[in-house]
Amino acid sequence: MIVSVQEDGSATVLPVINDECSKCAGGCAKQGSPFSVKNPQNLAVRTGSIAAVSTPKSKQALEGILSLVVPFFCAIGGYFAAVPFAKSLGLPSGDGARAIGVLLFLALSSAIVLFINRRIPEFSKPEIIEILQS
């Protein structure tokens, strides 16, 4: 359900499960938190309308690849960077150092993915694809 419409054409929506939920004023747990969506088709949206919202398959695929590829390459980087780093600190450079390097670089990968999602909010923003009820 569309809660508000911004000047740039985007909207804030409240997810509902079905028509009964959209008419309910009880605020049950089946209604989610409001979130922002784009309106690339410039559909006639207004407050109170019921809209179908989706994320394009290409963006979903890109987001999936990003969330798998970045950690994979970070883990590989941590594996190879751990030995020289441990030697530079005068620590043993065995399998333990490699395991710690992989874990640290995996944590870094989480920060990288989070940074990309926060810096580029349009990256995974859903879109209004259809107005179901005005």
mmCIF file of N, CA and C in Angstrom:
data_model
loop_
_atom_site.group_PDB
_atom_site.id
_atom_site.type_symbol
_atom_site.label_atom_id
_atom_site.label_comp_id
_atom_site.label_asym_id
_atom_site.label_seq_id
_atom_site.Cartn_x
_atom_site.Cartn_y
_atom_site.Cartn_z
ATOM 1 N N MET A 1 0.847 -1.158 0.000
ATOM 2 C CA MET A 1 0.000 0.000 0.000
ATOM 3 C C MET A 1 0.905 1.238 0.000
ATOM 4 N N ILE A 2 0.578 2.196 -0.836
ATOM 5 C CA ILE A 2 1.379 3.412 -0.933
ATOM 6 C C ILE A 2 1.014 4.345 0.215
ATOM 7 N N VAL A 3 2.028 4.707 0.991
ATOM 8 C CA VAL A 3 1.840 5.557 2.161
ATOM 9 C C VAL A 3 2.044 7.018 1.793
ATOM 10 N N SER A 4 3.051 7.297 0.950
ATOM 11 C CA SER A 4 3.312 8.670 0.517
ATOM 12 C C SER A 4 4.020 8.646 -0.828
ATOM 13 N N VAL A 5 3.885 9.758 -1.549
ATOM 14 C CA VAL A 5 4.515 9.906 -2.855
ATOM 15 C C VAL A 5 5.440 11.113 -2.799
ATOM 16 N N GLN A 6 6.698 10.938 -3.226
ATOM 17 C CA GLN A 6 7.663 12.028 -3.223
ATOM 18 C C GLN A 6 7.614 12.764 -4.572
ATOM 19 N N GLU A 7 8.196 13.964 -4.584
ATOM 20 C CA GLU A 7 8.193 14.798 -5.786
ATOM 21 C C GLU A 7 8.958 14.180 -6.952
ATOM 22 N N ASP A 8 9.982 13.383 -6.649
ATOM 23 C CA ASP A 8 10.783 12.788 -7.721
ATOM 24 C C ASP A 8 10.115 11.562 -8.348
ATOM 25 N N GLY A 9 8.897 11.230 -7.904
ATOM 26 C CA GLY A 9 8.167 10.097 -8.468
ATOM 27 C C GLY A 9 8.296 8.828 -7.659
ATOM 28 N N SER A 10 9.244 8.779 -6.734
ATOM 29 C CA SER A 10 9.371 7.591 -5.892
ATOM 30 C C SER A 10 8.263 7.617 -4.841
ATOM 31 N N ALA A 11 8.100 6.509 -4.141
ATOM 32 C CA ALA A 11 7.032 6.417 -3.156
ATOM 33 C C ALA A 11 7.500 5.617 -1.951
ATOM 34 N N THR A 12 6.808 5.818 -0.846
ATOM 35 C CA THR A 12 7.015 5.010 0.353
ATOM 36 C C THR A 12 5.830 4.068 0.444
ATOM 37 N N VAL A 13 6.117 2.775 0.599
ATOM 38 C CA VAL A 13 5.054 1.779 0.634
ATOM 39 C C VAL A 13 5.102 0.991 1.940
ATOM 40 N N LEU A 14 3.956 0.451 2.289
ATOM 41 C CA LEU A 14 3.820 -0.411 3.455
ATOM 42 C C LEU A 14 3.432 -1.783 2.921
ATOM 43 N N PRO A 15 4.267 -2.794 3.111
ATOM 44 C CA PRO A 15 3.927 -4.115 2.579
ATOM 45 C C PRO A 15 2.741 -4.730 3.325
ATOM 46 N N VAL A 16 1.828 -5.286 2.552
ATOM 47 C CA VAL A 16 0.687 -6.001 3.112
ATOM 48 C C VAL A 16 0.581 -7.353 2.417
ATOM 49 N N ILE A 17 -0.037 -8.303 3.067
ATOM 50 C CA ILE A 17 -0.110 -9.647 2.522
ATOM 51 C C ILE A 17 -1.268 -9.792 1.544
ATOM 52 N N ASN A 18 -2.434 -9.251 1.859
ATOM 53 C CA ASN A 18 -3.580 -9.368 0.964
ATOM 54 C C ASN A 18 -4.544 -8.215 1.194
ATOM 55 N N ASP A 19 -5.682 -8.229 0.506
ATOM 56 C CA ASP A 19 -6.637 -7.123 0.605
ATOM 57 C C ASP A 19 -7.186 -6.956 2.017
ATOM 58 N N GLU A 20 -7.398 -8.051 2.727
ATOM 59 C CA GLU A 20 -7.911 -7.941 4.090
ATOM 60 C C GLU A 20 -6.936 -7.170 4.976
ATOM 61 N N CYS A 21 -5.649 -7.426 4.781
ATOM 62 C CA CYS A 21 -4.636 -6.732 5.581
ATOM 63 C C CYS A 21 -4.606 -5.240 5.262
ATOM 64 N N SER A 22 -4.810 -4.893 3.986
ATOM 65 C CA SER A 22 -4.738 -3.484 3.613
ATOM 66 C C SER A 22 -5.886 -2.680 4.201
ATOM 67 N N LYS A 23 -7.017 -3.325 4.526
ATOM 68 C CA LYS A 23 -8.177 -2.639 5.089
ATOM 69 C C LYS A 23 -8.179 -2.645 6.606
ATOM 70 N N CYS A 24 -7.272 -3.429 7.184
ATOM 71 C CA CYS A 24 -7.229 -3.569 8.636
ATOM 72 C C CYS A 24 -6.537 -2.360 9.268
ATOM 73 N N ALA A 25 -7.138 -1.831 10.315
ATOM 74 C CA ALA A 25 -6.527 -0.706 11.036
ATOM 75 C C ALA A 25 -5.892 -1.177 12.333
ATOM 76 N N GLY A 26 -5.896 -2.473 12.570
ATOM 77 C CA GLY A 26 -5.397 -3.017 13.827
ATOM 78 C C GLY A 26 -3.895 -3.029 13.966
ATOM 79 N N GLY A 27 -3.149 -2.871 12.879
ATOM 80 C CA GLY A 27 -1.692 -2.868 12.957
ATOM 81 C C GLY A 27 -1.121 -4.211 13.353
ATOM 82 N N CYS A 28 -1.642 -5.287 12.792
ATOM 83 C CA CYS A 28 -1.160 -6.623 13.145
ATOM 84 C C CYS A 28 0.252 -6.847 12.630
ATOM 85 N N ALA A 29 0.823 -7.954 13.025
ATOM 86 C CA ALA A 29 2.206 -8.266 12.671
ATOM 87 C C ALA A 29 2.373 -8.620 11.203
ATOM 88 N N LYS A 30 1.285 -8.753 10.451
ATOM 89 C CA LYS A 30 1.387 -9.120 9.045
ATOM 90 C C LYS A 30 1.712 -7.922 8.158
ATOM 91 N N GLN A 31 1.730 -6.750 8.717
ATOM 92 C CA GLN A 31 2.145 -5.566 7.968
ATOM 93 C C GLN A 31 3.600 -5.290 8.313
ATOM 94 N N GLY A 32 4.397 -5.017 7.285
ATOM 95 C CA GLY A 32 5.815 -4.795 7.501
ATOM 96 C C GLY A 32 6.156 -3.341 7.737
ATOM 97 N N SER A 33 7.424 -3.057 7.707
ATOM 98 C CA SER A 33 7.908 -1.692 7.881
ATOM 99 C C SER A 33 7.872 -0.964 6.546
ATOM 100 N N PRO A 34 7.570 0.332 6.550
ATOM 101 C CA PRO A 34 7.561 1.088 5.294
ATOM 102 C C PRO A 34 8.951 1.126 4.661
ATOM 103 N N PHE A 35 9.001 1.127 3.333
ATOM 104 C CA PHE A 35 10.257 1.258 2.611
ATOM 105 C C PHE A 35 10.013 2.044 1.331
ATOM 106 N N SER A 36 11.076 2.525 0.740
ATOM 107 C CA SER A 36 11.004 3.383 -0.433
ATOM 108 C C SER A 36 11.142 2.562 -1.713
ATOM 109 N N VAL A 37 10.371 2.937 -2.742
ATOM 110 C CA VAL A 37 10.424 2.268 -4.042
ATOM 111 C C VAL A 37 10.521 3.314 -5.144
ATOM 112 N N LYS A 38 11.052 2.868 -6.298
ATOM 113 C CA LYS A 38 11.120 3.743 -7.469
ATOM 114 C C LYS A 38 9.864 3.546 -8.312
ATOM 115 N N ASN A 39 9.610 4.515 -9.182
ATOM 116 C CA ASN A 39 8.486 4.437 -10.112
ATOM 117 C C ASN A 39 9.006 4.742 -11.516
ATOM 118 N N PRO A 40 9.804 3.839 -12.107
ATOM 119 C CA PRO A 40 10.435 4.132 -13.389
ATOM 120 C C PRO A 40 9.448 4.225 -14.553
ATOM 121 N N GLN A 41 8.272 3.604 -14.418
ATOM 122 C CA GLN A 41 7.275 3.647 -15.487
ATOM 123 C C GLN A 41 6.365 4.863 -15.363
ATOM 124 N N ASN A 42 6.606 5.687 -14.349
ATOM 125 C CA ASN A 42 5.793 6.875 -14.073
ATOM 126 C C ASN A 42 4.308 6.552 -14.022
ATOM 127 N N LEU A 43 3.968 5.496 -13.292
ATOM 128 C CA LEU A 43 2.573 5.125 -13.111
ATOM 129 C C LEU A 43 1.894 6.150 -12.217
ATOM 130 N N ALA A 44 0.590 6.296 -12.371
ATOM 131 C CA ALA A 44 -0.171 7.264 -11.576
ATOM 132 C C ALA A 44 -0.371 6.686 -10.176
ATOM 133 N N VAL A 45 0.515 7.041 -9.284
ATOM 134 C CA VAL A 45 0.433 6.541 -7.908
ATOM 135 C C VAL A 45 -0.072 7.651 -7.007
ATOM 136 N N ARG A 46 -0.828 7.241 -5.998
ATOM 137 C CA ARG A 46 -1.281 8.202 -4.992
ATOM 138 C C ARG A 46 -1.410 7.487 -3.663
ATOM 139 N N THR A 47 -1.456 8.244 -2.626
ATOM 140 C CA THR A 47 -1.547 7.681 -1.286
ATOM 141 C C THR A 47 -2.794 6.810 -1.167
ATOM 142 N N GLY A 48 -2.608 5.607 -0.633
ATOM 143 C CA GLY A 48 -3.717 4.671 -0.455
ATOM 144 C C GLY A 48 -3.839 3.643 -1.558
ATOM 145 N N SER A 49 -3.166 3.848 -2.670
ATOM 146 C CA SER A 49 -3.216 2.879 -3.765
ATOM 147 C C SER A 49 -2.503 1.599 -3.358
ATOM 148 N N ILE A 50 -2.937 0.503 -3.961
ATOM 149 C CA ILE A 50 -2.282 -0.783 -3.761
ATOM 150 C C ILE A 50 -1.443 -1.042 -5.013
ATOM 151 N N ALA A 51 -0.170 -1.306 -4.835
ATOM 152 C CA ALA A 51 0.738 -1.490 -5.970
ATOM 153 C C ALA A 51 1.505 -2.797 -5.837
ATOM 154 N N ALA A 52 1.825 -3.383 -6.989
ATOM 155 C CA ALA A 52 2.714 -4.544 -7.021
ATOM 156 C C ALA A 52 4.135 -4.027 -7.142
ATOM 157 N N VAL A 53 5.018 -4.544 -6.306
ATOM 158 C CA VAL A 53 6.394 -4.070 -6.246
ATOM 159 C C VAL A 53 7.325 -5.244 -6.504
ATOM 160 N N SER A 54 8.384 -5.001 -7.276
ATOM 161 C CA SER A 54 9.343 -6.056 -7.573
ATOM 162 C C SER A 54 10.704 -5.432 -7.839
ATOM 163 N N THR A 55 11.727 -6.249 -7.731
ATOM 164 C CA THR A 55 13.072 -5.829 -8.104
ATOM 165 C C THR A 55 13.407 -6.533 -9.408
ATOM 166 N N PRO A 56 13.937 -5.797 -10.403
ATOM 167 C CA PRO A 56 14.255 -6.430 -11.686
ATOM 168 C C PRO A 56 15.209 -7.613 -11.518
ATOM 169 N N LYS A 57 15.000 -8.638 -12.330
ATOM 170 C CA LYS A 57 15.811 -9.858 -12.249
ATOM 171 C C LYS A 57 17.291 -9.555 -12.455
ATOM 172 N N SER A 58 17.609 -8.601 -13.325
ATOM 173 C CA SER A 58 19.021 -8.274 -13.569
ATOM 174 C C SER A 58 19.687 -7.718 -12.317
ATOM 175 N N LYS A 59 18.970 -6.884 -11.565
ATOM 176 C CA LYS A 59 19.522 -6.340 -10.325
ATOM 177 C C LYS A 59 19.646 -7.426 -9.268
ATOM 178 N N GLN A 60 18.689 -8.340 -9.227
ATOM 179 C CA GLN A 60 18.775 -9.444 -8.276
ATOM 180 C C GLN A 60 19.980 -10.318 -8.585
ATOM 181 N N ALA A 61 20.207 -10.577 -9.872
ATOM 182 C CA ALA A 61 21.357 -11.403 -10.272
ATOM 183 C C ALA A 61 22.662 -10.695 -9.931
ATOM 184 N N LEU A 62 22.756 -9.407 -10.229
ATOM 185 C CA LEU A 62 23.960 -8.648 -9.931
ATOM 186 C C LEU A 62 24.228 -8.611 -8.428
ATOM 187 N N GLU A 63 23.189 -8.432 -7.647
ATOM 188 C CA GLU A 63 23.343 -8.408 -6.192
ATOM 189 C C GLU A 63 23.785 -9.781 -5.671
ATOM 190 N N GLY A 64 23.237 -10.846 -6.243
ATOM 191 C CA GLY A 64 23.645 -12.191 -5.842
ATOM 192 C C GLY A 64 25.098 -12.469 -6.179
ATOM 193 N N ILE A 65 25.499 -12.061 -7.379
ATOM 194 C CA ILE A 65 26.893 -12.253 -7.791
ATOM 195 C C ILE A 65 27.819 -11.454 -6.886
ATOM 196 N N LEU A 66 27.444 -10.214 -6.611
ATOM 197 C CA LEU A 66 28.261 -9.367 -5.737
ATOM 198 C C LEU A 66 28.416 -9.997 -4.357
ATOM 199 N N SER A 67 27.318 -10.525 -3.819
ATOM 200 C CA SER A 67 27.387 -11.077 -2.468
ATOM 201 C C SER A 67 28.129 -12.410 -2.405
ATOM 202 N N LEU A 68 28.363 -13.044 -3.545
ATOM 203 C CA LEU A 68 29.139 -14.283 -3.560
ATOM 204 C C LEU A 68 30.584 -14.064 -4.001
ATOM 205 N N VAL A 69 30.782 -13.216 -5.002
ATOM 206 C CA VAL A 69 32.110 -13.029 -5.584
ATOM 207 C C VAL A 69 33.034 -12.234 -4.648
ATOM 208 N N VAL A 70 32.530 -11.167 -4.064
ATOM 209 C CA VAL A 70 33.374 -10.341 -3.188
ATOM 210 C C VAL A 70 33.917 -11.156 -2.016
ATOM 211 N N PRO A 71 33.089 -11.897 -1.270
ATOM 212 C CA PRO A 71 33.653 -12.708 -0.180
ATOM 213 C C PRO A 71 34.622 -13.782 -0.672
ATOM 214 N N PHE A 72 34.337 -14.373 -1.818
ATOM 215 C CA PHE A 72 35.215 -15.409 -2.357
ATOM 216 C C PHE A 72 36.615 -14.854 -2.623
ATOM 217 N N PHE A 73 36.680 -13.720 -3.326
ATOM 218 C CA PHE A 73 37.986 -13.144 -3.635
ATOM 219 C C PHE A 73 38.663 -12.564 -2.393
ATOM 220 N N CYS A 74 37.885 -12.057 -1.459
ATOM 221 C CA CYS A 74 38.482 -11.576 -0.208
ATOM 222 C C CYS A 74 39.088 -12.735 0.575
ATOM 223 N N ALA A 75 38.406 -13.877 0.612
ATOM 224 C CA ALA A 75 38.942 -15.043 1.320
ATOM 225 C C ALA A 75 40.242 -15.504 0.677
ATOM 226 N N ILE A 76 40.290 -15.518 -0.652
ATOM 227 C CA ILE A 76 41.526 -15.894 -1.349
ATOM 228 C C ILE A 76 42.636 -14.891 -1.031
ATOM 229 N N GLY A 77 42.282 -13.605 -1.045
ATOM 230 C CA GLY A 77 43.268 -12.574 -0.710
ATOM 231 C C GLY A 77 43.784 -12.731 0.704
ATOM 232 N N GLY A 78 42.896 -13.048 1.642
ATOM 233 C CA GLY A 78 43.303 -13.255 3.027
ATOM 234 C C GLY A 78 44.214 -14.456 3.185
ATOM 235 N N TYR A 79 43.950 -15.495 2.402
ATOM 236 C CA TYR A 79 44.780 -16.703 2.456
ATOM 237 C C TYR A 79 46.219 -16.385 2.044
ATOM 238 N N PHE A 80 46.366 -15.629 0.950
ATOM 239 C CA PHE A 80 47.713 -15.338 0.457
ATOM 240 C C PHE A 80 48.388 -14.179 1.194
ATOM 241 N N ALA A 81 47.622 -13.259 1.743
ATOM 242 C CA ALA A 81 48.218 -12.119 2.450
ATOM 243 C C ALA A 81 48.622 -12.467 3.875
ATOM 244 N N ALA A 82 48.077 -13.519 4.421
ATOM 245 C CA ALA A 82 48.320 -13.850 5.826
ATOM 246 C C ALA A 82 49.776 -14.206 6.102
ATOM 247 N N VAL A 83 50.390 -14.991 5.232
ATOM 248 C CA VAL A 83 51.767 -15.438 5.481
ATOM 249 C C VAL A 83 52.746 -14.258 5.487
ATOM 250 N N PRO A 84 52.770 -13.399 4.453
ATOM 251 C CA PRO A 84 53.703 -12.262 4.508
ATOM 252 C C PRO A 84 53.423 -11.324 5.684
ATOM 253 N N PHE A 85 52.142 -11.140 6.007
ATOM 254 C CA PHE A 85 51.802 -10.255 7.116
ATOM 255 C C PHE A 85 52.281 -10.849 8.443
ATOM 256 N N ALA A 86 52.070 -12.152 8.629
ATOM 257 C CA ALA A 86 52.522 -12.804 9.866
ATOM 258 C C ALA A 86 54.035 -12.751 9.978
ATOM 259 N N LYS A 87 54.750 -12.968 8.867
ATOM 260 C CA LYS A 87 56.217 -12.901 8.889
ATOM 261 C C LYS A 87 56.703 -11.502 9.228
ATOM 262 N N SER A 88 56.010 -10.488 8.711
ATOM 263 C CA SER A 88 56.427 -9.108 8.997
ATOM 264 C C SER A 88 56.249 -8.762 10.471
ATOM 265 N N LEU A 89 55.328 -9.430 11.143
ATOM 266 C CA LEU A 89 55.121 -9.204 12.572
ATOM 267 C C LEU A 89 55.929 -10.161 13.438
ATOM 268 N N GLY A 90 56.638 -11.079 12.793
ATOM 269 C CA GLY A 90 57.448 -12.039 13.532
ATOM 270 C C GLY A 90 56.635 -13.156 14.161
ATOM 271 N N LEU A 91 55.459 -13.415 13.627
ATOM 272 C CA LEU A 91 54.588 -14.468 14.133
ATOM 273 C C LEU A 91 54.730 -15.722 13.271
ATOM 274 N N PRO A 92 54.327 -16.874 13.793
ATOM 275 C CA PRO A 92 54.366 -18.092 12.981
ATOM 276 C C PRO A 92 53.431 -17.947 11.778
ATOM 277 N N SER A 93 53.889 -18.440 10.636
ATOM 278 C CA SER A 93 53.111 -18.238 9.410
ATOM 279 C C SER A 93 52.578 -19.551 8.852
ATOM 280 N N GLY A 94 51.932 -20.321 9.682
ATOM 281 C CA GLY A 94 51.406 -21.608 9.251
ATOM 282 C C GLY A 94 49.939 -21.523 8.874
ATOM 283 N N ASP A 95 49.286 -22.662 9.016
ATOM 284 C CA ASP A 95 47.873 -22.744 8.661
ATOM 285 C C ASP A 95 46.994 -21.883 9.560
ATOM 286 N N GLY A 96 47.385 -21.710 10.800
ATOM 287 C CA GLY A 96 46.622 -20.860 11.722
ATOM 288 C C GLY A 96 46.580 -19.418 11.245
ATOM 289 N N ALA A 97 47.721 -18.924 10.777
ATOM 290 C CA ALA A 97 47.773 -17.558 10.255
ATOM 291 C C ALA A 97 46.898 -17.425 9.016
ATOM 292 N N ARG A 98 46.925 -18.444 8.172
ATOM 293 C CA ARG A 98 46.083 -18.412 6.962
ATOM 294 C C ARG A 98 44.602 -18.420 7.335
ATOM 295 N N ALA A 99 44.238 -19.228 8.317
ATOM 296 C CA ALA A 99 42.838 -19.280 8.745
ATOM 297 C C ALA A 99 42.392 -17.923 9.298
ATOM 298 N N ILE A 100 43.230 -17.311 10.097
ATOM 299 C CA ILE A 100 42.904 -15.990 10.633
ATOM 300 C C ILE A 100 42.817 -14.965 9.506
ATOM 301 N N GLY A 101 43.736 -15.042 8.539
ATOM 302 C CA GLY A 101 43.689 -14.131 7.388
ATOM 303 C C GLY A 101 42.411 -14.282 6.594
ATOM 304 N N VAL A 102 41.980 -15.520 6.363
ATOM 305 C CA VAL A 102 40.729 -15.757 5.630
ATOM 306 C C VAL A 102 39.551 -15.179 6.399
ATOM 307 N N LEU A 103 39.505 -15.412 7.708
ATOM 308 C CA LEU A 103 38.394 -14.902 8.517
ATOM 309 C C LEU A 103 38.379 -13.374 8.559
ATOM 310 N N LEU A 104 39.548 -12.770 8.694
ATOM 311 C CA LEU A 104 39.605 -11.299 8.716
ATOM 312 C C LEU A 104 39.174 -10.704 7.377
ATOM 313 N N PHE A 105 39.624 -11.310 6.290
ATOM 314 C CA PHE A 105 39.242 -10.795 4.981
ATOM 315 C C PHE A 105 37.778 -11.074 4.663
ATOM 316 N N LEU A 106 37.200 -12.148 5.212
ATOM 317 C CA LEU A 106 35.761 -12.371 5.059
ATOM 318 C C LEU A 106 34.974 -11.295 5.799
ATOM 319 N N ALA A 107 35.448 -10.902 6.972
ATOM 320 C CA ALA A 107 34.808 -9.798 7.695
ATOM 321 C C ALA A 107 34.925 -8.509 6.885
ATOM 322 N N LEU A 108 36.083 -8.316 6.264
ATOM 323 C CA LEU A 108 36.268 -7.148 5.401
ATOM 324 C C LEU A 108 35.301 -7.184 4.224
ATOM 325 N N SER A 109 35.056 -8.373 3.679
ATOM 326 C CA SER A 109 34.131 -8.481 2.548
ATOM 327 C C SER A 109 32.719 -8.075 2.943
ATOM 328 N N SER A 110 32.314 -8.399 4.166
ATOM 329 C CA SER A 110 31.002 -7.983 4.651
ATOM 330 C C SER A 110 30.918 -6.459 4.695
ATOM 331 N N ALA A 111 31.985 -5.838 5.155
ATOM 332 C CA ALA A 111 32.025 -4.372 5.198
ATOM 333 C C ALA A 111 31.975 -3.785 3.792
ATOM 334 N N ILE A 112 32.644 -4.424 2.837
ATOM 335 C CA ILE A 112 32.638 -3.938 1.454
ATOM 336 C C ILE A 112 31.238 -4.024 0.856
ATOM 337 N N VAL A 113 30.572 -5.163 1.024
ATOM 338 C CA VAL A 113 29.217 -5.334 0.487
ATOM 339 C C VAL A 113 28.260 -4.353 1.151
ATOM 340 N N LEU A 114 28.369 -4.183 2.452
ATOM 341 C CA LEU A 114 27.524 -3.228 3.168
ATOM 342 C C LEU A 114 27.782 -1.809 2.674
ATOM 343 N N PHE A 115 29.050 -1.454 2.468
ATOM 344 C CA PHE A 115 29.405 -0.128 1.966
ATOM 345 C C PHE A 115 28.788 0.112 0.588
ATOM 346 N N ILE A 116 28.876 -0.868 -0.288
ATOM 347 C CA ILE A 116 28.305 -0.711 -1.632
ATOM 348 C C ILE A 116 26.796 -0.522 -1.544
ATOM 349 N N ASN A 117 26.127 -1.315 -0.717
ATOM 350 C CA ASN A 117 24.672 -1.187 -0.595
ATOM 351 C C ASN A 117 24.253 0.127 0.039
ATOM 352 N N ARG A 118 25.058 0.660 0.948
ATOM 353 C CA ARG A 118 24.718 1.941 1.587
ATOM 354 C C ARG A 118 25.075 3.128 0.702
ATOM 355 N N ARG A 119 26.181 3.023 -0.050
ATOM 356 C CA ARG A 119 26.625 4.130 -0.900
ATOM 357 C C ARG A 119 25.793 4.258 -2.155
ATOM 358 N N ILE A 120 25.263 3.140 -2.631
ATOM 359 C CA ILE A 120 24.473 3.154 -3.858
ATOM 360 C C ILE A 120 23.081 2.632 -3.502
ATOM 361 N N PRO A 121 22.240 3.458 -2.870
ATOM 362 C CA PRO A 121 20.936 2.973 -2.422
ATOM 363 C C PRO A 121 20.030 2.567 -3.578
ATOM 364 N N GLU A 122 20.235 3.140 -4.743
ATOM 365 C CA GLU A 122 19.427 2.790 -5.905
ATOM 366 C C GLU A 122 19.770 1.398 -6.422
ATOM 367 N N PHE A 123 20.883 0.843 -5.962
ATOM 368 C CA PHE A 123 21.374 -0.444 -6.463
ATOM 369 C C PHE A 123 20.334 -1.544 -6.302
ATOM 370 N N SER A 124 19.722 -1.623 -5.147
ATOM 371 C CA SER A 124 18.776 -2.713 -4.906
ATOM 372 C C SER A 124 17.378 -2.208 -4.568
ATOM 373 N N LYS A 125 17.062 -0.991 -4.972
ATOM 374 C CA LYS A 125 15.764 -0.415 -4.651
ATOM 375 C C LYS A 125 14.677 -1.036 -5.526
ATOM 376 N N PRO A 126 13.606 -1.550 -4.923
ATOM 377 C CA PRO A 126 12.527 -2.142 -5.702
ATOM 378 C C PRO A 126 11.747 -1.101 -6.508
ATOM 379 N N GLU A 127 10.974 -1.577 -7.467
ATOM 380 C CA GLU A 127 10.222 -0.706 -8.373
ATOM 381 C C GLU A 127 8.750 -1.074 -8.372
ATOM 382 N N ILE A 128 7.914 -0.075 -8.579
ATOM 383 C CA ILE A 128 6.474 -0.316 -8.746
ATOM 384 C C ILE A 128 6.292 -0.839 -10.172
ATOM 385 N N ILE A 129 5.654 -2.006 -10.281
ATOM 386 C CA ILE A 129 5.469 -2.579 -11.616
ATOM 387 C C ILE A 129 4.019 -2.519 -12.081
ATOM 388 N N GLU A 130 3.091 -2.327 -11.130
ATOM 389 C CA GLU A 130 1.686 -2.311 -11.502
ATOM 390 C C GLU A 130 0.858 -1.699 -10.368
ATOM 391 N N ILE A 131 -0.173 -0.960 -10.732
ATOM 392 C CA ILE A 131 -1.124 -0.443 -9.752
ATOM 393 C C ILE A 131 -2.291 -1.424 -9.725
ATOM 394 N N LEU A 132 -2.521 -2.067 -8.590
ATOM 395 C CA LEU A 132 -3.572 -3.076 -8.482
ATOM 396 C C LEU A 132 -4.918 -2.468 -8.093
ATOM 397 N N GLN A 133 -4.851 -1.414 -7.296
ATOM 398 C CA GLN A 133 -6.088 -0.790 -6.825
ATOM 399 C C GLN A 133 -5.789 0.677 -6.535
ATOM 400 N N SER A 134 -6.607 1.564 -7.098
ATOM 401 C CA SER A 134 -6.383 3.001 -6.885
ATOM 402 C C SER A 134 -7.043 3.467 -5.613
#
